[in-house]
Short mmCIF file of C-alpha atoms in Angstrom, two decimals:
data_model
loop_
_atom_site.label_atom_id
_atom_site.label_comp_id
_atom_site.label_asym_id
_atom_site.label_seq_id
_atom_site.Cartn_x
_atom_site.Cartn_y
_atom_site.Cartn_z
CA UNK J 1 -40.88 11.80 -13.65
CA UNK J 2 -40.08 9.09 -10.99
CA UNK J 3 -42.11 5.52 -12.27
CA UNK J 4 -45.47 5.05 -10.08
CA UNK J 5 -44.94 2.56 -6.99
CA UNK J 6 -46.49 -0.85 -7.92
CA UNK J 7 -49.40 -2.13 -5.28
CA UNK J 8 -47.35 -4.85 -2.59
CA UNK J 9 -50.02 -7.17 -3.46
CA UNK J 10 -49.39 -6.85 -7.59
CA UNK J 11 -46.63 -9.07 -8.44
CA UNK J 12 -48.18 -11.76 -5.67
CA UNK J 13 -51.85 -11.40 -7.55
CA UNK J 14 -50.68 -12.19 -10.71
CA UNK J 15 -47.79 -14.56 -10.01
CA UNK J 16 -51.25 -16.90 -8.00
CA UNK J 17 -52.63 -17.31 -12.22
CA UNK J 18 -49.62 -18.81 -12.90
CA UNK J 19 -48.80 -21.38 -10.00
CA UNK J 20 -49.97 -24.69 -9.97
CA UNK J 21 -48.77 -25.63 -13.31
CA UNK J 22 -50.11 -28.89 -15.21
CA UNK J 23 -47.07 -31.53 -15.43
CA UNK J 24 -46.38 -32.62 -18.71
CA UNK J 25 -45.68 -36.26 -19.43
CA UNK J 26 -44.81 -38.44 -22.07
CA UNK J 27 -46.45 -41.74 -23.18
CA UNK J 28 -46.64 -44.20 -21.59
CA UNK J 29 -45.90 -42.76 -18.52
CA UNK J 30 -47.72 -43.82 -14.43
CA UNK J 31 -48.93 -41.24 -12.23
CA UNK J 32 -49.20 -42.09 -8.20
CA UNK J 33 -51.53 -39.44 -6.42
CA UNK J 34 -52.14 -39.51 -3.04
CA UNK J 35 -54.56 -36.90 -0.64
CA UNK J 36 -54.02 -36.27 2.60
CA UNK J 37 -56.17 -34.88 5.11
CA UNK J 38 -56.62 -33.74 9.37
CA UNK J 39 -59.69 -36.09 10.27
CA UNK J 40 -61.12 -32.81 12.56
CA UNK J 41 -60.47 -29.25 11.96
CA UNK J 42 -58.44 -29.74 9.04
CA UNK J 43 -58.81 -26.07 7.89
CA UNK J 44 -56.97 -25.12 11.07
CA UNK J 45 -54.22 -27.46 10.82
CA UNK J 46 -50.53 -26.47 11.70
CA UNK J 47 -49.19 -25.94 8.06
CA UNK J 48 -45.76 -26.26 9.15
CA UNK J 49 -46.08 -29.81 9.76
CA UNK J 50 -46.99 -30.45 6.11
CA UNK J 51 -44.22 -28.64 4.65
CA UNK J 52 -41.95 -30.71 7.41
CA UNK J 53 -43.21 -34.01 6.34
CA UNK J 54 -42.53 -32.68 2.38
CA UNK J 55 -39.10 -31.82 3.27
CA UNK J 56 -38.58 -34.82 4.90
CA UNK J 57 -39.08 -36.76 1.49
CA UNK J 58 -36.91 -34.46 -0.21
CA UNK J 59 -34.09 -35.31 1.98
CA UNK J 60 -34.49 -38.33 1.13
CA UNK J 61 -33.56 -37.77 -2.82
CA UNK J 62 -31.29 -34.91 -2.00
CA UNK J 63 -33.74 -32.64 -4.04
CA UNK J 64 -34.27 -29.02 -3.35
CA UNK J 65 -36.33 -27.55 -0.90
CA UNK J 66 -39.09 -25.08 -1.94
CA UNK J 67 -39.63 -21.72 -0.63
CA UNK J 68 -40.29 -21.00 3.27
CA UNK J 69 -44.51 -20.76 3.35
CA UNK J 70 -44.80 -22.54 0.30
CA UNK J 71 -48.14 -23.74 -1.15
CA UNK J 72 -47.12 -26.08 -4.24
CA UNK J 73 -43.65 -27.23 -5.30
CA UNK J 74 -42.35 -28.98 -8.00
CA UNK J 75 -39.14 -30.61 -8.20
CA UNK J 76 -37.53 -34.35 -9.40
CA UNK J 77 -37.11 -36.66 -6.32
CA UNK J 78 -35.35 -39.60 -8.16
CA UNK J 79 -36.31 -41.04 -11.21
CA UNK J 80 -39.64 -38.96 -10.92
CA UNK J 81 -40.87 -35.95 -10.81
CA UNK J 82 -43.27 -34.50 -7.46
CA UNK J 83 -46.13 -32.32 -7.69
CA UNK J 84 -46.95 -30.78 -3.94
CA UNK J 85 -50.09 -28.63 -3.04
CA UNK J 86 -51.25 -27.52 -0.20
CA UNK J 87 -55.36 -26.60 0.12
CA UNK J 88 -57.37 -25.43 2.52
CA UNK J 89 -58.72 -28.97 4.30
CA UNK J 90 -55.73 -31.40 2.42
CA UNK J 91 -52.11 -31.94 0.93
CA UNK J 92 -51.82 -33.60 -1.74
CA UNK J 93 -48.93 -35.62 -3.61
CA UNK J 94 -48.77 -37.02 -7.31
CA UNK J 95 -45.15 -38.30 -8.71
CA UNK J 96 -45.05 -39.01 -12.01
CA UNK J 97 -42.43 -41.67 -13.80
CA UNK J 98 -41.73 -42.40 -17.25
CA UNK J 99 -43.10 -45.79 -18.78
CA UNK J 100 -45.29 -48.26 -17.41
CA UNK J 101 -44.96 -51.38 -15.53
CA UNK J 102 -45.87 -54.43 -17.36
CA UNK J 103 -48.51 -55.68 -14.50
CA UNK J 104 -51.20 -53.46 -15.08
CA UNK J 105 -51.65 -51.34 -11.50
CA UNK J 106 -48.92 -53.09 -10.22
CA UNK J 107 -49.26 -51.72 -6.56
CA UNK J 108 -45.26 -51.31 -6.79
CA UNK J 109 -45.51 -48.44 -8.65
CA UNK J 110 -46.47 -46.52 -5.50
CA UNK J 111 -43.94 -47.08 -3.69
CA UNK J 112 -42.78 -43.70 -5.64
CA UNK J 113 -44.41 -42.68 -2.25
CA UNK J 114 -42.65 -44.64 0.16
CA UNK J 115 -45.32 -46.31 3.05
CA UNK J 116 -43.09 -45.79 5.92
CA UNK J 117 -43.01 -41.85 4.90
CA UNK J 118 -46.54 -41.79 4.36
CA UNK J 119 -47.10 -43.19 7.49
CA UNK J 120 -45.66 -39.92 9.28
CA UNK J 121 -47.85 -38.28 7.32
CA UNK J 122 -49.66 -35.23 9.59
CA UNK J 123 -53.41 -36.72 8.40
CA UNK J 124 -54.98 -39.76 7.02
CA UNK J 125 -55.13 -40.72 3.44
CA UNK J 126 -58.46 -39.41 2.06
CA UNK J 127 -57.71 -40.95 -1.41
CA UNK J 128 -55.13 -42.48 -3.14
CA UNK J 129 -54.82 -43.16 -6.92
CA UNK J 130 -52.98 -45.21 -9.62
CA UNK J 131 -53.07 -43.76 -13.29
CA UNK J 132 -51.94 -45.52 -16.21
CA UNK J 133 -50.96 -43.40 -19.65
CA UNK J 134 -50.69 -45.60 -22.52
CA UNK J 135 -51.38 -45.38 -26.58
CA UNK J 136 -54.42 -45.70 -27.63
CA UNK J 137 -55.24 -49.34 -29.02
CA UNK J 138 -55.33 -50.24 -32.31
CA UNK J 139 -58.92 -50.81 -32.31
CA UNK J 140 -62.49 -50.56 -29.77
CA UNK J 141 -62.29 -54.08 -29.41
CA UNK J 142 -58.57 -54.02 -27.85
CA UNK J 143 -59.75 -51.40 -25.66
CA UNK J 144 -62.32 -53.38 -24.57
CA UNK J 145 -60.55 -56.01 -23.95
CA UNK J 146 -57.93 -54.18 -21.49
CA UNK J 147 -60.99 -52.34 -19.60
CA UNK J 148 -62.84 -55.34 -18.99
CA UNK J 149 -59.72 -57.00 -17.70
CA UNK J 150 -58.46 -54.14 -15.27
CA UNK J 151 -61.78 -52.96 -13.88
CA UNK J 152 -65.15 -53.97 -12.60
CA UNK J 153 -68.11 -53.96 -15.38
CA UNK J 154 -70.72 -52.88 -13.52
CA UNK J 155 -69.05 -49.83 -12.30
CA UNK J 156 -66.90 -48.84 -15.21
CA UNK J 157 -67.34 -45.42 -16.81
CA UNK J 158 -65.42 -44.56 -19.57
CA UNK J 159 -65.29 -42.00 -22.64
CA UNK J 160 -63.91 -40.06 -25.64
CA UNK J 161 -62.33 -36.82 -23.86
CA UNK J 162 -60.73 -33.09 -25.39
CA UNK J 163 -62.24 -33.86 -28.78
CA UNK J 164 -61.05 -37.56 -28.95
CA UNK J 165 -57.65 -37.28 -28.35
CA UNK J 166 -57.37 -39.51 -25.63
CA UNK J 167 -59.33 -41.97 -23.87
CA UNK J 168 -60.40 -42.22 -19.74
CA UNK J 169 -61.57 -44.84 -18.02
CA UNK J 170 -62.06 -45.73 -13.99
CA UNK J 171 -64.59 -47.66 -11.95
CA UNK J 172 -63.86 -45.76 -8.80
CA UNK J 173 -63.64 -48.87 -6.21
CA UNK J 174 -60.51 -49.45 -3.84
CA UNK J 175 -58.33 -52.17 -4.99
CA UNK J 176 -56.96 -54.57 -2.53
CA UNK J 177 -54.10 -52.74 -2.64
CA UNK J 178 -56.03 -49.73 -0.83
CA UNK J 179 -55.69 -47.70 -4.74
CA UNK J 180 -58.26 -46.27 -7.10
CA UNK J 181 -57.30 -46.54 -10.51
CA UNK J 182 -57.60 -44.98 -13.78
CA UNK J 183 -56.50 -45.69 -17.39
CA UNK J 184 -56.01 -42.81 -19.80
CA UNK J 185 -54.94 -44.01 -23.82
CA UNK J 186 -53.25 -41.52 -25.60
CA UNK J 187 -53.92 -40.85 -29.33
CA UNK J 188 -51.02 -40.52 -31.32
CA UNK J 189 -49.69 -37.01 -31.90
CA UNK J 190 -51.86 -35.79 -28.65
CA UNK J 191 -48.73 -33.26 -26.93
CA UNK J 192 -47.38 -33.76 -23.42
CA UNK J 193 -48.99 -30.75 -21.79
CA UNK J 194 -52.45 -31.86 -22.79
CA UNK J 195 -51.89 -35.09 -21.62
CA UNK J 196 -51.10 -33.62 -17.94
CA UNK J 197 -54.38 -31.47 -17.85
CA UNK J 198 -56.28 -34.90 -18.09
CA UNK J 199 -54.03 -36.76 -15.67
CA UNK J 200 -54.48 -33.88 -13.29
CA UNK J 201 -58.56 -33.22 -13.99
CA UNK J 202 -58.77 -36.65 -13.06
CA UNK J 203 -56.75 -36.54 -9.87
CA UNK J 204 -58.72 -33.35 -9.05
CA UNK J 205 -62.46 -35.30 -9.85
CA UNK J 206 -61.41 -38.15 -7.43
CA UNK J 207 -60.29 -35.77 -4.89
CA UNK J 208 -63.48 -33.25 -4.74
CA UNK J 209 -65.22 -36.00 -4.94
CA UNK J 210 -63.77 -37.62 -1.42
CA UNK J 211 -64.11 -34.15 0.23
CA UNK J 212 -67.58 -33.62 -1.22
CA UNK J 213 -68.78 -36.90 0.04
CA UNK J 214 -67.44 -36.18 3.43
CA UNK J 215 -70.56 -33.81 3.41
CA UNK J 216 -72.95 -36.89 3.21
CA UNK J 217 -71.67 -38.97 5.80
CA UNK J 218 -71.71 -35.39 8.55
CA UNK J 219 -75.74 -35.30 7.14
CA UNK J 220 -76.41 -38.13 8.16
CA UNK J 221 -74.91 -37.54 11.97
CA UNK J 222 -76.89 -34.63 11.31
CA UNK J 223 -80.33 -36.13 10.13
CA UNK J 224 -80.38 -38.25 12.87
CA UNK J 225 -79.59 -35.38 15.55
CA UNK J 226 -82.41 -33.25 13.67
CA UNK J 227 -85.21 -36.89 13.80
CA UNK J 228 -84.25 -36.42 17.84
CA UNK J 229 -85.25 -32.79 17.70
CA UNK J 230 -88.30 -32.93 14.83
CA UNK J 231 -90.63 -34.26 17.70
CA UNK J 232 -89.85 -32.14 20.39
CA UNK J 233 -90.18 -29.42 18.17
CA UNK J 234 -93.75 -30.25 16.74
CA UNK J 235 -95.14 -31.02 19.83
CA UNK J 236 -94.16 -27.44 20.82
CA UNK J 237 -95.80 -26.01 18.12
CA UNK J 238 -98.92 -28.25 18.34
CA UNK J 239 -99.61 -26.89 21.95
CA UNK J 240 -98.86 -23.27 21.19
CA UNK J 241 -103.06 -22.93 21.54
CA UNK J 242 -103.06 -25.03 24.80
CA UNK J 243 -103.51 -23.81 28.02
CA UNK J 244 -100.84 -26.80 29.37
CA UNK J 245 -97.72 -26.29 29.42
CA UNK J 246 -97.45 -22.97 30.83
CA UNK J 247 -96.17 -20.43 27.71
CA UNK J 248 -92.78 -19.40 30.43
CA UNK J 249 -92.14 -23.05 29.98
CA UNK J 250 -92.94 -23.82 26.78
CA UNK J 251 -90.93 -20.64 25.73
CA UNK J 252 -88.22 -22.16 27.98
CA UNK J 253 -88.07 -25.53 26.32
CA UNK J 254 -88.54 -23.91 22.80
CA UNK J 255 -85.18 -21.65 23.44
CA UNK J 256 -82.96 -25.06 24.50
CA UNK J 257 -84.13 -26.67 20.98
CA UNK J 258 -83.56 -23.25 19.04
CA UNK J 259 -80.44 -22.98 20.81
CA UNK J 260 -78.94 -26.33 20.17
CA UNK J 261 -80.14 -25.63 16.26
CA UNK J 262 -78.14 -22.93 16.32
CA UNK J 263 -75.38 -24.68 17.76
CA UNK J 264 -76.07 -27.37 14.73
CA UNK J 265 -75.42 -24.74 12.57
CA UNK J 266 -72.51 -23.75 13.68
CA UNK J 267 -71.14 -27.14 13.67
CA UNK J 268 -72.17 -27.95 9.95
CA UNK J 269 -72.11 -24.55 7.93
CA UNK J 270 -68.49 -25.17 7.16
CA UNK J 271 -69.07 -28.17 6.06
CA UNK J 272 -72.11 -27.74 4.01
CA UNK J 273 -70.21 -24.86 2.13
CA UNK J 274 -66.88 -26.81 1.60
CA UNK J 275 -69.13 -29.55 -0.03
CA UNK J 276 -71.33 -27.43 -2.48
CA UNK J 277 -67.79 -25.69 -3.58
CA UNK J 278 -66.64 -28.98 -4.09
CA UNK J 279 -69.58 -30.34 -6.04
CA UNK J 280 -69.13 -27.58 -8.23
CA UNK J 281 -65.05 -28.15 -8.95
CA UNK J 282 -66.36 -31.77 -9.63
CA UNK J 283 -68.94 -31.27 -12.31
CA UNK J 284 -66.48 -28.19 -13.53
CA UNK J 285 -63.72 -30.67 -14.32
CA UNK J 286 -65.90 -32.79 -15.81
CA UNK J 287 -67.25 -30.69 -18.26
CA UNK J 288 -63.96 -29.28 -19.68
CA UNK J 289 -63.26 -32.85 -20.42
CA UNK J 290 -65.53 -32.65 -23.21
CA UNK J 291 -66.82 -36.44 -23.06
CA UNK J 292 -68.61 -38.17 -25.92
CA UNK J 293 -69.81 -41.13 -25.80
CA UNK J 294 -68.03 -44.72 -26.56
CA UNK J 295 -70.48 -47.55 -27.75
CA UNK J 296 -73.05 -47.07 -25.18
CA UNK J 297 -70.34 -46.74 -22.23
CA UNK J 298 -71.60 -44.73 -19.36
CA UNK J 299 -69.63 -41.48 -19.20
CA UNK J 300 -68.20 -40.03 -16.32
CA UNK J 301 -70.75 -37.50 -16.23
CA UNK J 302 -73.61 -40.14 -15.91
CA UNK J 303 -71.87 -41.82 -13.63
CA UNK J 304 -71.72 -39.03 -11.26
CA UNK J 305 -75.28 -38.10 -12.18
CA UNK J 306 -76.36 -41.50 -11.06
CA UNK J 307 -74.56 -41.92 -7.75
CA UNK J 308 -72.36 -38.89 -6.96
CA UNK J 309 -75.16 -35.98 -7.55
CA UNK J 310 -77.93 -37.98 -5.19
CA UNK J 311 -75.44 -37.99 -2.15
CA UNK J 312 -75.16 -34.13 -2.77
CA UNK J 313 -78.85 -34.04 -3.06
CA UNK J 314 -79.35 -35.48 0.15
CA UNK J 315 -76.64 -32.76 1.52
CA UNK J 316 -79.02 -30.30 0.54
CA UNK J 317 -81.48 -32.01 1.90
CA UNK J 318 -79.71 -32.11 5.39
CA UNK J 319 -79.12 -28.38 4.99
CA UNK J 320 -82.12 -27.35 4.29
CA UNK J 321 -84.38 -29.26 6.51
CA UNK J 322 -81.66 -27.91 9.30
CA UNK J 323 -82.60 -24.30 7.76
CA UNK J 324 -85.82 -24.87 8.16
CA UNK J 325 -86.50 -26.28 11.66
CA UNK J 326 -84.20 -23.14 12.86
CA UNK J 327 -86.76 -20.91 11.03
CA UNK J 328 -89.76 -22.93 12.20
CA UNK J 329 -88.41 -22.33 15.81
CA UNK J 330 -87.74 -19.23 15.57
CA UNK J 331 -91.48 -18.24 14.34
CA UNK J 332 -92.88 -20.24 17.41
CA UNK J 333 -90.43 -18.84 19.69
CA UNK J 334 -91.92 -15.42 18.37
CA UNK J 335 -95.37 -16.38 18.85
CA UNK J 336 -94.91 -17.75 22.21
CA UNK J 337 -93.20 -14.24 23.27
CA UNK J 338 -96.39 -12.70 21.81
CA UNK J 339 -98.33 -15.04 23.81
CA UNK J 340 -96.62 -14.31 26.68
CA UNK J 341 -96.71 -10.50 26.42
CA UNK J 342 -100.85 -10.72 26.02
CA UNK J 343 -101.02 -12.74 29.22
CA UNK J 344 -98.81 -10.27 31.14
CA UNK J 345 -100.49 -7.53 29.32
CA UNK J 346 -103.94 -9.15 30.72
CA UNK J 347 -102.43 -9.73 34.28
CA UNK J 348 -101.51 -6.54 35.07
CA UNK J 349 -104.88 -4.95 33.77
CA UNK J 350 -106.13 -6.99 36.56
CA UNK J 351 -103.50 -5.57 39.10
CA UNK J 352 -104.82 -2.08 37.48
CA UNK J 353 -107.99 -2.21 38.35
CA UNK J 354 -107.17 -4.22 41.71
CA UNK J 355 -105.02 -1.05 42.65
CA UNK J 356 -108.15 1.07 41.51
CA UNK J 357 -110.51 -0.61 44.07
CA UNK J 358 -108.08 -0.60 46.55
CA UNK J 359 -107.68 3.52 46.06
CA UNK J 360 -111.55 4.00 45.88
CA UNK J 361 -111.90 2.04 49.06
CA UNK J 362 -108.93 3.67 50.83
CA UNK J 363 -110.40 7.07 49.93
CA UNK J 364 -113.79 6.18 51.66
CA UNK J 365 -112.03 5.13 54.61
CA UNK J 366 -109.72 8.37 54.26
CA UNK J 367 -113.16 10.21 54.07
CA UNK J 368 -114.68 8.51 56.96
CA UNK J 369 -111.55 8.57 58.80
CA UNK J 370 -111.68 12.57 58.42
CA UNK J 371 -115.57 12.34 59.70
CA UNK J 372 -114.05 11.00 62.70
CA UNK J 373 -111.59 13.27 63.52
CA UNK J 374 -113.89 16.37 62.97
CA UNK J 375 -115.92 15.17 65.96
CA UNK J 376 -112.58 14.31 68.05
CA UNK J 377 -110.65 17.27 67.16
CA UNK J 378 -114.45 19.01 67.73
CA UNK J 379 -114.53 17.49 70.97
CA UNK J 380 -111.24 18.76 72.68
CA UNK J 381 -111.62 21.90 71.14
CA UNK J 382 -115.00 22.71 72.85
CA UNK J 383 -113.74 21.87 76.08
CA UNK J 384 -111.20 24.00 75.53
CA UNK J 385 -113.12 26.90 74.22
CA UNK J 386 -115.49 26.28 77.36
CA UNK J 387 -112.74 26.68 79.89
CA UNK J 388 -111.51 30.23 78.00
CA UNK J 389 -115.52 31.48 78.00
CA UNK J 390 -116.33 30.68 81.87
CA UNK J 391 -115.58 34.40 83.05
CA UNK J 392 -117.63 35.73 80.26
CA UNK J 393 -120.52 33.21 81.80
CA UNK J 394 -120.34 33.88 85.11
CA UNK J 395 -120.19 37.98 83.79
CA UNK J 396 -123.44 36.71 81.56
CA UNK J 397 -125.00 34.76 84.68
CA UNK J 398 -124.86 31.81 82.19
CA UNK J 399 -124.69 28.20 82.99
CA UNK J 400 -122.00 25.60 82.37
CA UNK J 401 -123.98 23.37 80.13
CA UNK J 402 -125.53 26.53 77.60
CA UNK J 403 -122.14 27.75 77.20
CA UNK J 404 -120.80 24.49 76.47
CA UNK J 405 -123.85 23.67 74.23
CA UNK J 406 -123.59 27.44 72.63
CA UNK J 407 -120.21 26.96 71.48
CA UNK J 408 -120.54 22.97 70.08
CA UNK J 409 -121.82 24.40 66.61
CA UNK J 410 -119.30 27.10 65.57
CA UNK J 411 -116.56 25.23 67.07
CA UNK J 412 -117.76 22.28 64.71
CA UNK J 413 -117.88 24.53 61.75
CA UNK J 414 -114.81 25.77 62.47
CA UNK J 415 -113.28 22.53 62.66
CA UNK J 416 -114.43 20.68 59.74
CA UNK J 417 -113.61 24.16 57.12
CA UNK J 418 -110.41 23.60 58.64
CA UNK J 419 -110.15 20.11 57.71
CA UNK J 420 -111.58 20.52 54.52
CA UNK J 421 -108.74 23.63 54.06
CA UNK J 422 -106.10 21.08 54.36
CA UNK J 423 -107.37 18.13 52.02
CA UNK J 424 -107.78 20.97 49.79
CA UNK J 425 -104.04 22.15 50.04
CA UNK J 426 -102.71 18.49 50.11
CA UNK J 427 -104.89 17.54 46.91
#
């Protein structure tokens, strides 16, 4: 029995749950990650140039080139190693060295990256991040110590993760040197491979959170465009019961806001989704790091639940007051149809009954008309009828004027059945 032919898609289905490996490193080890992104339209960028500008740094190191169409890559370029991934909106880089420098966040350790190769980059930088991976200090207080030093107080958040075995800490602000950075201590005995799932959640938190917030800044363009049309809109609806403005123009002016909703939506439904899938990879990669709490620290959770998960609130917000004002329009656009189709409706029960006088009155003058042109047609035919009966007068020795008058009444009669006889036929 020949074996059964495999689906073309089978071997590419399950070969996508195994690609994107996490990198494992060694401690203490420095991780550069860097996000780049098309300002406009980034979902429809030319993908080519991003796997150009990767090969480009690969020719650099004489490293090996990955597969034509490729979405990730991993490879050494130097004395590090490159991750590569291409999304749906961004491209993003992280090379990873062995050791640390011993300037904490020296900006020198991105030059793993080189500028003048970023700076050919197809996009703009959307983020760009410094990690640190070192032991874990002997005590809290040396911890402390090195968190207080390396990041701002106010802002830091910082926690127990993956059952204690290592330690995270970031305050999410841009250093001078245009970085983010975050500090991860390692507990002894904690493997390489779990150490690279943390590096990498973290690198993937900063990132969805970028993109997510990109939602907030397009909802506020968008709250202000909707405070222009809010207005317009109400005053619509106020004067639905008003005799001024005529409903043909109020249905008119209703239709250019409804439409340029529509358009609205257009504009920001890719948006809005992108941001609520990205809110949801950011409090997913949060939660598998299993945080507990350090000495009252602020978690990374609590962090994002004071600042990160209002700006998606007000997202929501933008969305859903756009929603509404869309469905709000729509139900007065309705109404004013209705409106319009009961005034019509009206108008040409009016024309009905217009048309109905008109008939009546046409059919009187029709009748009298008819009257008319019994005596006419009566007329010519007695004259005629007297000229055919003079030789029976003069054989009668009767007058002109008695056989005209005798034959006035029949011819009459006559006449008018006849006229009657074809009303009849034509009715």
């Amino acid at each position: 029995m020949p074996p059964i032919p495999d689906h073309p898609l089978r071997y590419a289905t399950v070969n996508e749950l195994h690609a994107r490996p996490f990198p494992s490193l060694e401690v203490p080890s420095t991780a550069v990650y860097v996000a780049i992104k098309e300002p406009v339209q980034a979902q429809n960028r030319d993908r080519s140039k991003d796997l150009a500008h990767l090969l480009s740094l690969l020719d650099r190191h004489g490293s090996a080139h990955p597969q034509p169409g490729a979405t990730h890559f991993q490879g050494p370029i130097g004395r590090a190693d490159l991750k590569w991934e291409s999304h749906t909106e961004f491209v993003t880089y992280t090379a990873f060295s062995r050791g640390a420098s011993k300037r904490p966040f020296d900006p020198a350790e991105a030059e793993l990256l080189p500028e003048d190769w970023l700076a050919t980059a197809p996009g703009r930088r959307l983020t760009s991040v410094l990690i640190r991976i070192e032991p874990m200090p002997a005590s809290d207080e040396a911890l402390f110590a090195q968190l207080d030093d390396w990041f701002v107080p106010e802002s830091l958040a910082v926690s127990r993760v993956v059952d204690g075995a290592a330690v995270i800490a970031g305050d999410f602000r841009i250093d001078p040197a245009g970085h983010m950075r975050f500090a991860v201590f390692v507990k002894p005995g904690t493997g390489p491979r779990r150490v690279g799932r943390i590096v990498q959640r973290l690198c993937e938190i900063e990132t969805y959170r970028a993109m997510s917030m990109l939602g907030l800044m397009r909802s506020r363009d968008l709250s202000a465009r909707l405070n222009t049309l809010d207005p317009r809109l109400s005053a619509l609806v106020s004067g639905l019961d008003n005799a001024e403005p005529a409903p043909e123009a109020a249905l008119h002016d209703l239709l250019t806001i409804s439409a340029e909703l529509e358009s609205l939506a257009v504009q920001f439904s890719f948006r809005f989704g992108a941001t609520a899938a990205y809110e949801a990879i950011v409090n997913q990669r949060i939660e598998v790091l299993r945080e507990t709490r350090i000495e009252g620290r602020q978690t990374f959770a609590e962090f994002m639940m004071r600042r990160y998960d209002p700006a998606m609130r007000t997202v929501k917000s933008a969305e859903g007051r756009l929603q509404a004002m869309a469905d709000r329009a729509q139900r007065a656009a309705e109404l004013l149809r209705t409106r319009v189709d009961v005034e019509r409706s009206a108008q040409n029960q009016k024309l009905l009954e217009s048309m109905d006088k008109r008939a009546d009155l046409q059919l009187r003058l029709q009748r009298t008309v008819e009257g008319l042109s019994v005596v006419a047609i009566s007329y010519y035919a007695v004259s005629l009828a007297a000229y055919l009966a003079y030789p029976l007068a003069k054989a009668l020795n009767m007058g002109k004027e008695a056989l005209t008058a005798a034959l006035v009444l029949p011819v009459v009669g006559l006449v008018w059945l006849l006229v009657r006889r074809i009303r009849k036929a034509l009715h």
